[in-house]
Every structure is written in structure tokens, then in C-alpha cells.
Coordinates of C-alpha atoms and ligand atoms in Angstrom, one line a residue:
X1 CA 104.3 56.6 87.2
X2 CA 102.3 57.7 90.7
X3 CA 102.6 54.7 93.2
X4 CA 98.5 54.5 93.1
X5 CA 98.6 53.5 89.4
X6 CA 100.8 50.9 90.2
X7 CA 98.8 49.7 93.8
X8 CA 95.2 49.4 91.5
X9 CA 97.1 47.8 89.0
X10 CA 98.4 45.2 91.4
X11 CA 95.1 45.0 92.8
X12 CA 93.6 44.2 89.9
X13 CA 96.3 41.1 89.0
X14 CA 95.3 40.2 92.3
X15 CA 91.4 39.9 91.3
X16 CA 92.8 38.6 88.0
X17 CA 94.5 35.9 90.4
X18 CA 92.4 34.7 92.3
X19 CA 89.5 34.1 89.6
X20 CA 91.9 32.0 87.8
X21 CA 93.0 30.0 91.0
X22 CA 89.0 29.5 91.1
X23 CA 88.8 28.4 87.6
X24 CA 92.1 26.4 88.1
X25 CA 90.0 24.6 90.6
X26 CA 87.1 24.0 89.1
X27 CA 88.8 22.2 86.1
X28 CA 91.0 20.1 88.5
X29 CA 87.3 19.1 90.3
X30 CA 86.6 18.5 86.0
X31 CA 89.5 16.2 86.2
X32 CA 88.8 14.2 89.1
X33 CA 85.6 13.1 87.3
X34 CA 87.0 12.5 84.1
X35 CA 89.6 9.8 86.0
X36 CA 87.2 8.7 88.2
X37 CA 84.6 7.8 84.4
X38 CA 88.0 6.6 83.0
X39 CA 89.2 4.3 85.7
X40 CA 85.5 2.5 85.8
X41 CA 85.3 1.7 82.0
X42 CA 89.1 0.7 82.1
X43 CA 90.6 3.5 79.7
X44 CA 93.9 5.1 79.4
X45 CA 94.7 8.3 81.1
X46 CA 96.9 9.4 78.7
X47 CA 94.6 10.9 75.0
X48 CA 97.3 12.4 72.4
X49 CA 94.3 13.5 70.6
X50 CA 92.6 15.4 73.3
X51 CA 95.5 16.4 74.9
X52 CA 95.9 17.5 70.5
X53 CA 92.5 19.0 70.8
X54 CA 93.2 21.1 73.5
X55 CA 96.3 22.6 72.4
X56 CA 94.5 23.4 68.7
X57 CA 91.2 25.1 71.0
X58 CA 93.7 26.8 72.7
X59 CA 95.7 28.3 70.2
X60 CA 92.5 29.1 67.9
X61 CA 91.1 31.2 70.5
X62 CA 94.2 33.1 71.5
X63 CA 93.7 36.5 71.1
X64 CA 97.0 37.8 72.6
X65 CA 99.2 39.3 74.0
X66 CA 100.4 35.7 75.1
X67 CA 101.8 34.0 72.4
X68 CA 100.2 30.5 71.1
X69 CA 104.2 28.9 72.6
X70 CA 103.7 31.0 75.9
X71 CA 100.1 29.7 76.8
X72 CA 101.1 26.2 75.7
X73 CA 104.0 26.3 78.0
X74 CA 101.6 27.3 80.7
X75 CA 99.0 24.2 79.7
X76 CA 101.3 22.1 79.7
X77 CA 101.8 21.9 83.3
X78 CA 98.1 21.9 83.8
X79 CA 97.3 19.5 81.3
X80 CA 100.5 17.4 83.4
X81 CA 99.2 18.1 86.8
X82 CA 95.5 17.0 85.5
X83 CA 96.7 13.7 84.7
X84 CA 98.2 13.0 87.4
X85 CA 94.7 13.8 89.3
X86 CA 93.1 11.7 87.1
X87 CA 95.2 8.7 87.5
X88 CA 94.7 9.1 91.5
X89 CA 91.1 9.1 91.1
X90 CA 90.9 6.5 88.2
X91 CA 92.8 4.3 90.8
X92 CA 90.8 4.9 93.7
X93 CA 87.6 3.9 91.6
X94 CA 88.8 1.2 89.8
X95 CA 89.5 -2.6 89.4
X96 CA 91.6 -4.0 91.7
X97 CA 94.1 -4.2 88.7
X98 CA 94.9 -0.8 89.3
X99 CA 96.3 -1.7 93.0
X100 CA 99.3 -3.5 91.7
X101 CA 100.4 -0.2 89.8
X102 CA 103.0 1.0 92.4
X103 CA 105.8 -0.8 94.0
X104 CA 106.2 -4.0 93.9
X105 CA 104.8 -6.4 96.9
X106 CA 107.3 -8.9 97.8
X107 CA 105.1 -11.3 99.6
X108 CA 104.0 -13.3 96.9
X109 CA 107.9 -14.4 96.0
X110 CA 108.9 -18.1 96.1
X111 CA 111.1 -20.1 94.5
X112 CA 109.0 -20.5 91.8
X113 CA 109.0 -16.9 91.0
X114 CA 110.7 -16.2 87.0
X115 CA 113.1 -13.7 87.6
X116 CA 113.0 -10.5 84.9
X117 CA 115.2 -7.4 84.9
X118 CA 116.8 -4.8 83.1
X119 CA 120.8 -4.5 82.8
X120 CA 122.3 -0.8 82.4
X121 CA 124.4 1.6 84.2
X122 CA 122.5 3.7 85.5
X123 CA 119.6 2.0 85.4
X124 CA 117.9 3.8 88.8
X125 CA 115.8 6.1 86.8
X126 CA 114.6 3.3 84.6
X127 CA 110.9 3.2 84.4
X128 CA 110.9 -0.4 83.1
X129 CA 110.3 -2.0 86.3
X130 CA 107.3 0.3 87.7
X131 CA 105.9 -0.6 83.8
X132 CA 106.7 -4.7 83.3
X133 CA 105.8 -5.4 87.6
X134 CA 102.2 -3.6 87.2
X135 CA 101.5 -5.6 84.5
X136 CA 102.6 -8.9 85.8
X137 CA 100.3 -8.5 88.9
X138 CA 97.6 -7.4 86.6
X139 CA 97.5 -11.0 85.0
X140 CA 98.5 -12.8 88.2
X141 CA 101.6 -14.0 86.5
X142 CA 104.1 -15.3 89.3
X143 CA 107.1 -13.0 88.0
X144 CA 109.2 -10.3 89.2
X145 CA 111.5 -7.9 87.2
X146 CA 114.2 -6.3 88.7
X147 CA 116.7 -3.4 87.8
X148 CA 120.4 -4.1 87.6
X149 CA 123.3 -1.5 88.0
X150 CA 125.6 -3.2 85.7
X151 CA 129.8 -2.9 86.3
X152 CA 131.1 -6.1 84.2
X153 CA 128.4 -6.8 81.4
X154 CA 129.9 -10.1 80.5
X155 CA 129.7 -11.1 83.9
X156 CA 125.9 -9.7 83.6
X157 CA 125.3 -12.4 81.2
X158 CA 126.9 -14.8 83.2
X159 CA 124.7 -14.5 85.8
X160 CA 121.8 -14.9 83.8
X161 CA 122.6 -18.0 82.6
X162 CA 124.1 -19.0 86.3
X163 CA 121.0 -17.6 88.5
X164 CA 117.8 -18.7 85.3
X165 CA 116.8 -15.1 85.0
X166 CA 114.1 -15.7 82.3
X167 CA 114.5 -12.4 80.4
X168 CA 115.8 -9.2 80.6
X169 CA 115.9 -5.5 78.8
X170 CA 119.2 -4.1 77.9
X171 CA 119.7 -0.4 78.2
X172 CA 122.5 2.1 77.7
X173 CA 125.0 1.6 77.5
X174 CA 125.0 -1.7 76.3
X175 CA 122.7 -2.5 73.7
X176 CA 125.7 -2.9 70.9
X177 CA 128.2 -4.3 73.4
X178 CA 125.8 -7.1 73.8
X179 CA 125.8 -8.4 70.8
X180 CA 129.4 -10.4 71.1
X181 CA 128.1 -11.8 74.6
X182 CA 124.8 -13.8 74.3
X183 CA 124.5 -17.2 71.6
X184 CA 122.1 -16.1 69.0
X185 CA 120.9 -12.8 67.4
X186 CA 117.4 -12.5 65.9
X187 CA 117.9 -11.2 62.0
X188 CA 116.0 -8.5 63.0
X189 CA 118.3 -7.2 65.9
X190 CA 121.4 -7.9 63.4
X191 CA 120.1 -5.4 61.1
X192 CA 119.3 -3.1 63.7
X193 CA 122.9 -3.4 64.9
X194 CA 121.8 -3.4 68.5
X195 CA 119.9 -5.8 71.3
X196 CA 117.5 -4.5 74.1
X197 CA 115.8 -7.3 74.7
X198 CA 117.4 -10.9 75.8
X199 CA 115.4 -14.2 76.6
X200 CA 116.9 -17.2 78.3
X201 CA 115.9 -20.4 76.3
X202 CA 116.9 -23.5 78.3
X203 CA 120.7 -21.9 78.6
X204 CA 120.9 -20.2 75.5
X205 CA 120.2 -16.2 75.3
X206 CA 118.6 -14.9 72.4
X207 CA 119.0 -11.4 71.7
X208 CA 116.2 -9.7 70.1
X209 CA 115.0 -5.9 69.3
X210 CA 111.7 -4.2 70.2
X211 CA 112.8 -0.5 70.1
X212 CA 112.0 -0.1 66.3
X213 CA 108.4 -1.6 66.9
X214 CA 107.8 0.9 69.2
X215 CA 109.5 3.7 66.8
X216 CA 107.5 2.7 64.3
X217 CA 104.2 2.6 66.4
X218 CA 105.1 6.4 67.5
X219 CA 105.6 7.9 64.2
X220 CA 102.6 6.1 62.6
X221 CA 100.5 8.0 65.4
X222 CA 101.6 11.4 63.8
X223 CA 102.1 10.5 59.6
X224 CA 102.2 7.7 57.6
X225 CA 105.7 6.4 57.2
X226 CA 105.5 4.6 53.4
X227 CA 107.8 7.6 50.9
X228 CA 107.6 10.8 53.6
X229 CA 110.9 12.1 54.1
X230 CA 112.9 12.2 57.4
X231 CA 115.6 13.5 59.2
X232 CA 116.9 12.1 61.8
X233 CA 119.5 13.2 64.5
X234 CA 122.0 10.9 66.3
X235 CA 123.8 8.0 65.4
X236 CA 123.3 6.0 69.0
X237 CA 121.1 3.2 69.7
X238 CA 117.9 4.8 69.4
X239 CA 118.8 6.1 65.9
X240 CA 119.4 2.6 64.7
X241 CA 116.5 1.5 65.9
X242 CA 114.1 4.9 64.2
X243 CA 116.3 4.2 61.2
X244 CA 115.0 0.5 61.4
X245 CA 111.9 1.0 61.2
X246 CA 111.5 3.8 59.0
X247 CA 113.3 2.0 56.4
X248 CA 111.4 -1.0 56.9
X249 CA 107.9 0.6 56.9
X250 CA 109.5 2.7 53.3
X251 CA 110.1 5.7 54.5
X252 CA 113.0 7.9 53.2
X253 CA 116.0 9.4 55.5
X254 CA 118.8 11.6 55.7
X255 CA 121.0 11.1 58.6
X256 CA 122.4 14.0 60.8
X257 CA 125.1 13.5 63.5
X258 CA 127.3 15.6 65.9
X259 CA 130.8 13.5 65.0
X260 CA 131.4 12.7 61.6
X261 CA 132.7 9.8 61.8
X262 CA 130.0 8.2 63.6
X263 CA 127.3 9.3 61.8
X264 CA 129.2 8.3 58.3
X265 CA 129.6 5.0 59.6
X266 CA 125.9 4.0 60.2
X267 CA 124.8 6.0 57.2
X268 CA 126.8 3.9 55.3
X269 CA 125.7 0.4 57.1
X270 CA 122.0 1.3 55.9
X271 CA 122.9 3.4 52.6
X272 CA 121.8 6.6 53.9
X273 CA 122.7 10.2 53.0
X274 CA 124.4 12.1 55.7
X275 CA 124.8 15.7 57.0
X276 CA 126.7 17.1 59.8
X277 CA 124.8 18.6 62.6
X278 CA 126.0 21.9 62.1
X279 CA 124.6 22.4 58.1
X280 CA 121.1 20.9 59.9
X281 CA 119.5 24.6 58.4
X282 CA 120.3 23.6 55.1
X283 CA 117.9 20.3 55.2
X284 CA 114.1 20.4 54.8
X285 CA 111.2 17.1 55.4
X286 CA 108.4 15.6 55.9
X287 CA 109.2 15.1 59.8
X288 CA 112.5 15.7 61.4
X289 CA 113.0 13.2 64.9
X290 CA 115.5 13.9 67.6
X291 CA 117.3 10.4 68.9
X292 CA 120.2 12.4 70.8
X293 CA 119.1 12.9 74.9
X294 CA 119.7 17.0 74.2
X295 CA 116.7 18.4 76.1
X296 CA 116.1 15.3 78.6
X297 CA 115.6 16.6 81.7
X298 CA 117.5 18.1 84.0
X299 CA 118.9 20.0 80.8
X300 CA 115.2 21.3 79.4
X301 CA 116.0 24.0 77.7
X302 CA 118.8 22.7 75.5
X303 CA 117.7 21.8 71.5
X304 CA 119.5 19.5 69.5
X305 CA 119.0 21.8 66.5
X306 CA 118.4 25.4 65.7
X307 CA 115.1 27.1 66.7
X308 CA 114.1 28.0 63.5
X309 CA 114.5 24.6 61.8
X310 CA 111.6 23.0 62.7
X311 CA 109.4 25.0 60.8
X312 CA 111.1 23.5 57.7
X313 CA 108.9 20.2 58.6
X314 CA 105.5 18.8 59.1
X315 CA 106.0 17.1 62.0
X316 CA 108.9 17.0 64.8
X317 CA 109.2 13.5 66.7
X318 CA 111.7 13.6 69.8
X319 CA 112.3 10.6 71.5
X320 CA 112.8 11.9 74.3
X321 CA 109.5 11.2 77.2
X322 CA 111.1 13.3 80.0
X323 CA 110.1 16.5 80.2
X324 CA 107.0 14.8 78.4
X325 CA 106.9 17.8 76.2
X326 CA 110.8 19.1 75.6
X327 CA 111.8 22.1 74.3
X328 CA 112.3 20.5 70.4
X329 CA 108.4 19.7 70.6
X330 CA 107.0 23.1 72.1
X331 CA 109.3 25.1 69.9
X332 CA 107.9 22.8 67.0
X333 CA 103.9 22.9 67.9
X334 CA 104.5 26.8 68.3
X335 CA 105.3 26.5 64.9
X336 CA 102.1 24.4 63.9
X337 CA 104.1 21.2 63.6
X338 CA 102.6 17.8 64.8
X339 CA 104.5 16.9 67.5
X340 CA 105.2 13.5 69.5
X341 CA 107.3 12.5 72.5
X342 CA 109.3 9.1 72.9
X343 CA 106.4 7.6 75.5
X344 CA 104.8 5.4 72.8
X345 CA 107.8 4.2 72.0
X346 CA 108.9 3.3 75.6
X347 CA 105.4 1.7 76.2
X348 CA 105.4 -0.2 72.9
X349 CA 109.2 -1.7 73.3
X350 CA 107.6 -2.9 76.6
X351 CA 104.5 -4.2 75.3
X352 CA 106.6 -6.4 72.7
X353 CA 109.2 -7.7 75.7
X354 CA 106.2 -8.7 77.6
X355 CA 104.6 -10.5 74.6
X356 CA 107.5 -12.3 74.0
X357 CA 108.4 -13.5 77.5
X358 CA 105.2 -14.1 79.0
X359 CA 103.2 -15.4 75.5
X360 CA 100.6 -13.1 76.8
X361 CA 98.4 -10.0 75.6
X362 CA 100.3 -7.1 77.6
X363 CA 98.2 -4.7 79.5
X364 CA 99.0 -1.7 77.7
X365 CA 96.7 0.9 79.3
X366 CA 97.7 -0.3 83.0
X367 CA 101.4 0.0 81.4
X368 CA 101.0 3.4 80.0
X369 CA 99.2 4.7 82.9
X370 CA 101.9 3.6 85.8
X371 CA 104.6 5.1 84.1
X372 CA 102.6 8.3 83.5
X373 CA 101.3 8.8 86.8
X374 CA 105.5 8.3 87.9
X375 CA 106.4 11.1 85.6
X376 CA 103.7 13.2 86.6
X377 CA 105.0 12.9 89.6
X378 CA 109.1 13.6 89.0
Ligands
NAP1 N1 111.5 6.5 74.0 C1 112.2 5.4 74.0 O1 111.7 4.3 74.1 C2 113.7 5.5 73.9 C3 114.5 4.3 73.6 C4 115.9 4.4 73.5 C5 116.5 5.6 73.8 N2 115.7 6.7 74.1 C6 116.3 8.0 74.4 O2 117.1 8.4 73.3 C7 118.2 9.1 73.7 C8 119.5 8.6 73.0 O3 119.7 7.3 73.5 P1 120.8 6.3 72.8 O4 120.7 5.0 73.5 O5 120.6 6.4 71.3 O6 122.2 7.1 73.2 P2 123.6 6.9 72.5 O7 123.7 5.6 71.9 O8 124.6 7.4 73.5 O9 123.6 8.0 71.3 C9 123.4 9.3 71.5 C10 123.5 10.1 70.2 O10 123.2 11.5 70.6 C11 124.2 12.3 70.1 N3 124.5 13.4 71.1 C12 124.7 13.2 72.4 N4 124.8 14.4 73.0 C13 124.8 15.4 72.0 C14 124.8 16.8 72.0 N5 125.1 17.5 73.1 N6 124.7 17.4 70.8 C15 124.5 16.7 69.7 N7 124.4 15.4 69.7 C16 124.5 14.7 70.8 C17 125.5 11.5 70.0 O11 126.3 12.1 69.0 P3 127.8 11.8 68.8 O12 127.9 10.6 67.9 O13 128.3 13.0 68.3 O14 128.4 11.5 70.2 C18 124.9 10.1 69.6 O15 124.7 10.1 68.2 C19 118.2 9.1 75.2 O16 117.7 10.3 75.7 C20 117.3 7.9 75.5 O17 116.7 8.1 76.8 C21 114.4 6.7 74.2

């Protein structure tokens, strides 16, 4: 190799480099425009289908040598870094709605203010608070929610009785644990098996929960649910409530778990077949969904099953929203799967809580959007 090859070939990946920093630039002006159109007529930031769209343009005009999971990895952070442009710009030219979206104002607090939160350990990263404040503010409803780094749950509970904390989400790792501590249990949670949701009525606490909803609402995005078959991954909360829902909307399961025991034990409560994680090659479906947090970020490159698996399905579900697009799902779409991430879910548990404790319509695109724009951002 003579060292002038190599210098014109560097110069030429420096052209190369700089047209696509131009072109790079010229779709993020794109972007500004397109939040700027969608933050006057009040629409969501967030598209599945375009964002769909875009990844099926993409891949049909891919001529090589990048492979379709190579240039989708590289979208991926431009589709990410467009949205978060557009929800700057969408909030600049908006209603003022969109200036209650960040942090929350504590002026406005009096005694009169209902006090929300969410009870976990940790709970720092939750994005619950940024999601159920915006939309409080949105409606001018005199309410604050608040997070709380739980030591002594029963305590927790306690408290909300003691201090009238009108409602409250219940996150890991304590959405089974609280089901011995509160006074009544909707049937709905019972079945479940698990509570993320609590409402104080007079003293009482009524446990309640909204995950499935939102499971159910994220899956029905991708494929009908009524006799598709699917195969799911974990035995933890978030399986119980996917499991839910599935069952309830007709769908067929086979269960797949990392300890045995654990995975026997709630295929049993909902008469399910089970498979240990490590014969997951053997199984085949309509869509395979990953409940376990293997591949949440900081760990994004971990799967919870075998590369090659996901070809054996239609669709690949991960309820995982951060990285908005794991591993599980890129592997998957490389593969021509239909792919969705756990956001809808998140959103949708949120937009029931709110329902129930406020009586009110929940701003769902002000919702989705705030907690977008903070993982854009992260
Ligand atoms: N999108 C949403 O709205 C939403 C809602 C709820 C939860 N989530 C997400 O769902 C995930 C699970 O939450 P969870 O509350 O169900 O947790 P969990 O109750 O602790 O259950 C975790 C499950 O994952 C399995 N697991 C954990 N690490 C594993 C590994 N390295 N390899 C294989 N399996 C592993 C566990 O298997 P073993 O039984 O073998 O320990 C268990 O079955 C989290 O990432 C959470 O953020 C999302």
C-alpha cells in the first residue's frame, strides 16, 4: 500500500464527511419545522409509523455494503436526536400547555394542594413524575406528585393514610409486597397478582392495576392479540401484568423464565405452559415479548435470548423504553420483525392512574411528549 493511496483515500472520506454533516444539517433544519407544524396543531412528537416508515424506506433502498441492522443502528440516533429537536421547537411555538412540561413550579402549592407520588426504591430515575406533573398543570388541576425513595414500605402506607396523599404508583420492588398492606384489592389487580396503583378513599387504600392496560395497548399497536401465539420472558411484575392482558384479550402463551421455580409457579397460577430460558431455541410464535430489564440501559448490548431466535417470530415486543430501541428490538427489525418498545405501555399505565385519580381525560400527547423529550435527552 503507497502512503498516497491511503492520503486520497482519506481525503476522499473527508469529502464524503463533510457532505453528510451538510445533509445531516439540512434534515435537522427539516426537523425543526416538522416540530415547530406539530407543536401548533397540538400533535405528538413521537409517530411509530413514521418512525416504521422510515426504517422500511431505508432498508428498501439499501444497496450495501452496510447492512439493513448497521444503517438502522446509525438512524436510530438521528431519528432520536430529531425528536428531541422537534420537541424543542414544538415547545417554543406552542400553547402555553407545553410550558408546564419541565420541572415542576412550586409556587402554586398551598394547603389545598392533593398530594400524588410514586413509592419505590430507587425511584430517582422514575419518569412518572416529569409525566403525571405536566399533565396536572396542563388542566390547571391544583395537584402535585412526588417521588418517594421508599426504606420501610409498610410504614410507606402509613404515611399515606397519616399525611392524605390522594394516590400513588407503586414500583419495584413492591408491587406484590403491597398487596398484604393496603384494605382492598380491585379483582382485577388480584388476578394480576400485583398492585401499581393505590388510591386513598376517605382512609381506605384501594389497590388497583394499570400496567396490563397499557401492555395490552402496546401489543395491539403491533398485532392483534385474540388466538396469536406468544412467548413471553420473565416471571416479575411486568410479566404478570403482559400475561394479564394477553390472556384477557385471548391470546395464547408459553412462559419462559431464568429460575425454574419461579417461572413454574406463575405458569401454574394462570395455567400456562412453561420452558426454561435456556431451551428458548426450541420455541417458535406469533410474537415473542421480553419482560426481564436485560438490555436496559447502562447494560445495551446484553439480550435476554439468543440472537437467532427472533427470527422464529413475527413480531418481538420488549418492554423495555430505555435505550428506546434495545438490542432485542434492532436484532429483531434486522430480521424483518415488527418491533415495539415498553413506552406505550409506560404512557398508557399513566394515562389510566390519571383517569382514575383526577376523573379526568389525561393529556396523553403532552404526557408522551415530556417523557420523550427526557429520554432524548439521557
Ligand atoms: N414499560 C413499562 O411500563 C414497564 C412496566 C413495568 C416494568 N417494566 C420494565 O420491565 C422490566 C422488569 O420489571 P419487573 O418489575 O417485572 O422486574 P422483576 O419483578 O424483578 O422481574 C424480573 C424478571 O426478569 C428476570 N431476569 C432478571 N435478570 C435476568 C437475567 N440477567 N437473565 C434472565 N432473566 C432475568 C427475572 O428472572 P428470575 O426469576 O430468574 O430472577 C424475573 O423473572 C424492567 O426493565 C422494568 O423497567 C416496564
Amino acid at each position: 500500500m503507497s502512503k498516497d493511496s491511503l492520503n486520497r483515500l482519506r481525503l476522499r472520506i473527508e469529502d464524503l464527511d463533510v457532505a453528510l454533516l451538510k445533509l445531516l444539517n439540512e434534515r435537522a433544519a427539516v426537523s425543526v419545522r416538522i416540530g415547530k407544524l406539530k407543536g401548533q396543531n397540538g400533535l405528538s412528537i413521537y409517530d411509530r409509523s413514521r418512525e416504521e416508515a422510515i426504517y422500511g424506506y431505508l432498508a428498501q433502498h439499501n444497496q450495501g455494503p452496510l447492512k439493513t441492522s448497521e444503517i438502522n443502528r446509525i438512524f436510530s440516533e438521528i431519528i432520536s436526536v430529531s425528536r428531541k429537536l422537534q420537541s424543542a421547537s414544538a415547545r417554543d411555538d406552542s400553547e402555553p400547555r407545553m410550558e408546564w412540561a419541565g420541572d415542576s413550579d412550586t409556587s402554586a402549592l398551598s394547603g389545598k394542594t392533593s398530594v400524588y407520588g410514586i413509592l419505590g426504591n430507587p425511584v430517582a430515575q422514575s419518569m412518572s413524575p416529569l409525566m403525571h406533573n405536566a399533565a396536572f398543570r396542563s388542566l390547571g388541576i391544583d395537584a402535585i406528585y412526588v417521588p418517594f425513595e421508599v426504606k420501610d414500605l409498610e410504614s410507606a402506607v402509613a404515611g399515606i393514610r397519616a399525611l392524605q396523599i390522594r394516590g400513588a404508583s407503586v414500583t419495584h420492588p413492591f408491587k406484590t409486597r403491597i398487596l398484604g398492606l393496603i384494605d382492598q384489592i380491585d379483582v382485577t389487580a388480584k388476578k394480576v397478582g400485583a398492585v401499581n396503583t393505590l388510591v386513598l378513599e376517605g382512609n381506605s387504600i384501594r389497590g388497583i392495576n394499570t400496567d396490563w392496560t397499557g401492555a395490552v395497548r402496546c401489543i395491539e399497536g403491533l398485532l392483534p392479540i385474540k388466538d396469536n401465539h406468544f412467548v413471553v420472558v420473565g416471571a416479575g411484575g411486568a410479566a404478570r401484568a403482559v400475561i394479564f392482558g394477553i390472556t384477557r384479550e385471548g391470546g395464547k402463551i408459553t412462559l419462559v423464565n431464568r429460575t425454574k421455580d419461579k417461572g413454574l409457579a406463575l405458569a401454574e397460577a394462570f395455567g400456562l405452559p412453561f420452558v426454561p430460558l435456556s431451551e428458548t431455541e426450541n420455541l417458535s410464535g406469533d410474537c415473542l415479548i421480553n419482560t426481564t430489564p436485560v438490555g436496559m440501559y447502562p447494560n445495551v448490548e446484553e439480550m435476554p435470548v439468543p440472537k437467532g431466535v427472533v427470527s422464529r417470530y413475527k413480531a418481538v415486543v420488549d418492554v423495555i423504553y430505555n435505550p428506546f430501541k434495545t438490542r432485542l428490538l434492532r436484532e429483531a427489525e434486522a430480521e424483518g420483525c415488527l418491533v415495539a418498545n415498553g413506552f406505550e405501555m409506560f404512557v398508557f399505565q399513566g394515562v389510566e392512574q390519571f383517569r382514575i385519580w383526577t376523573g379526568r381525560q389525561a393529556p396523553v400527547e403532552l404526557m408522551r411528549d415530556v417523557v420523550l423529550e427526557r429520554l432524548g435527552t439521557t
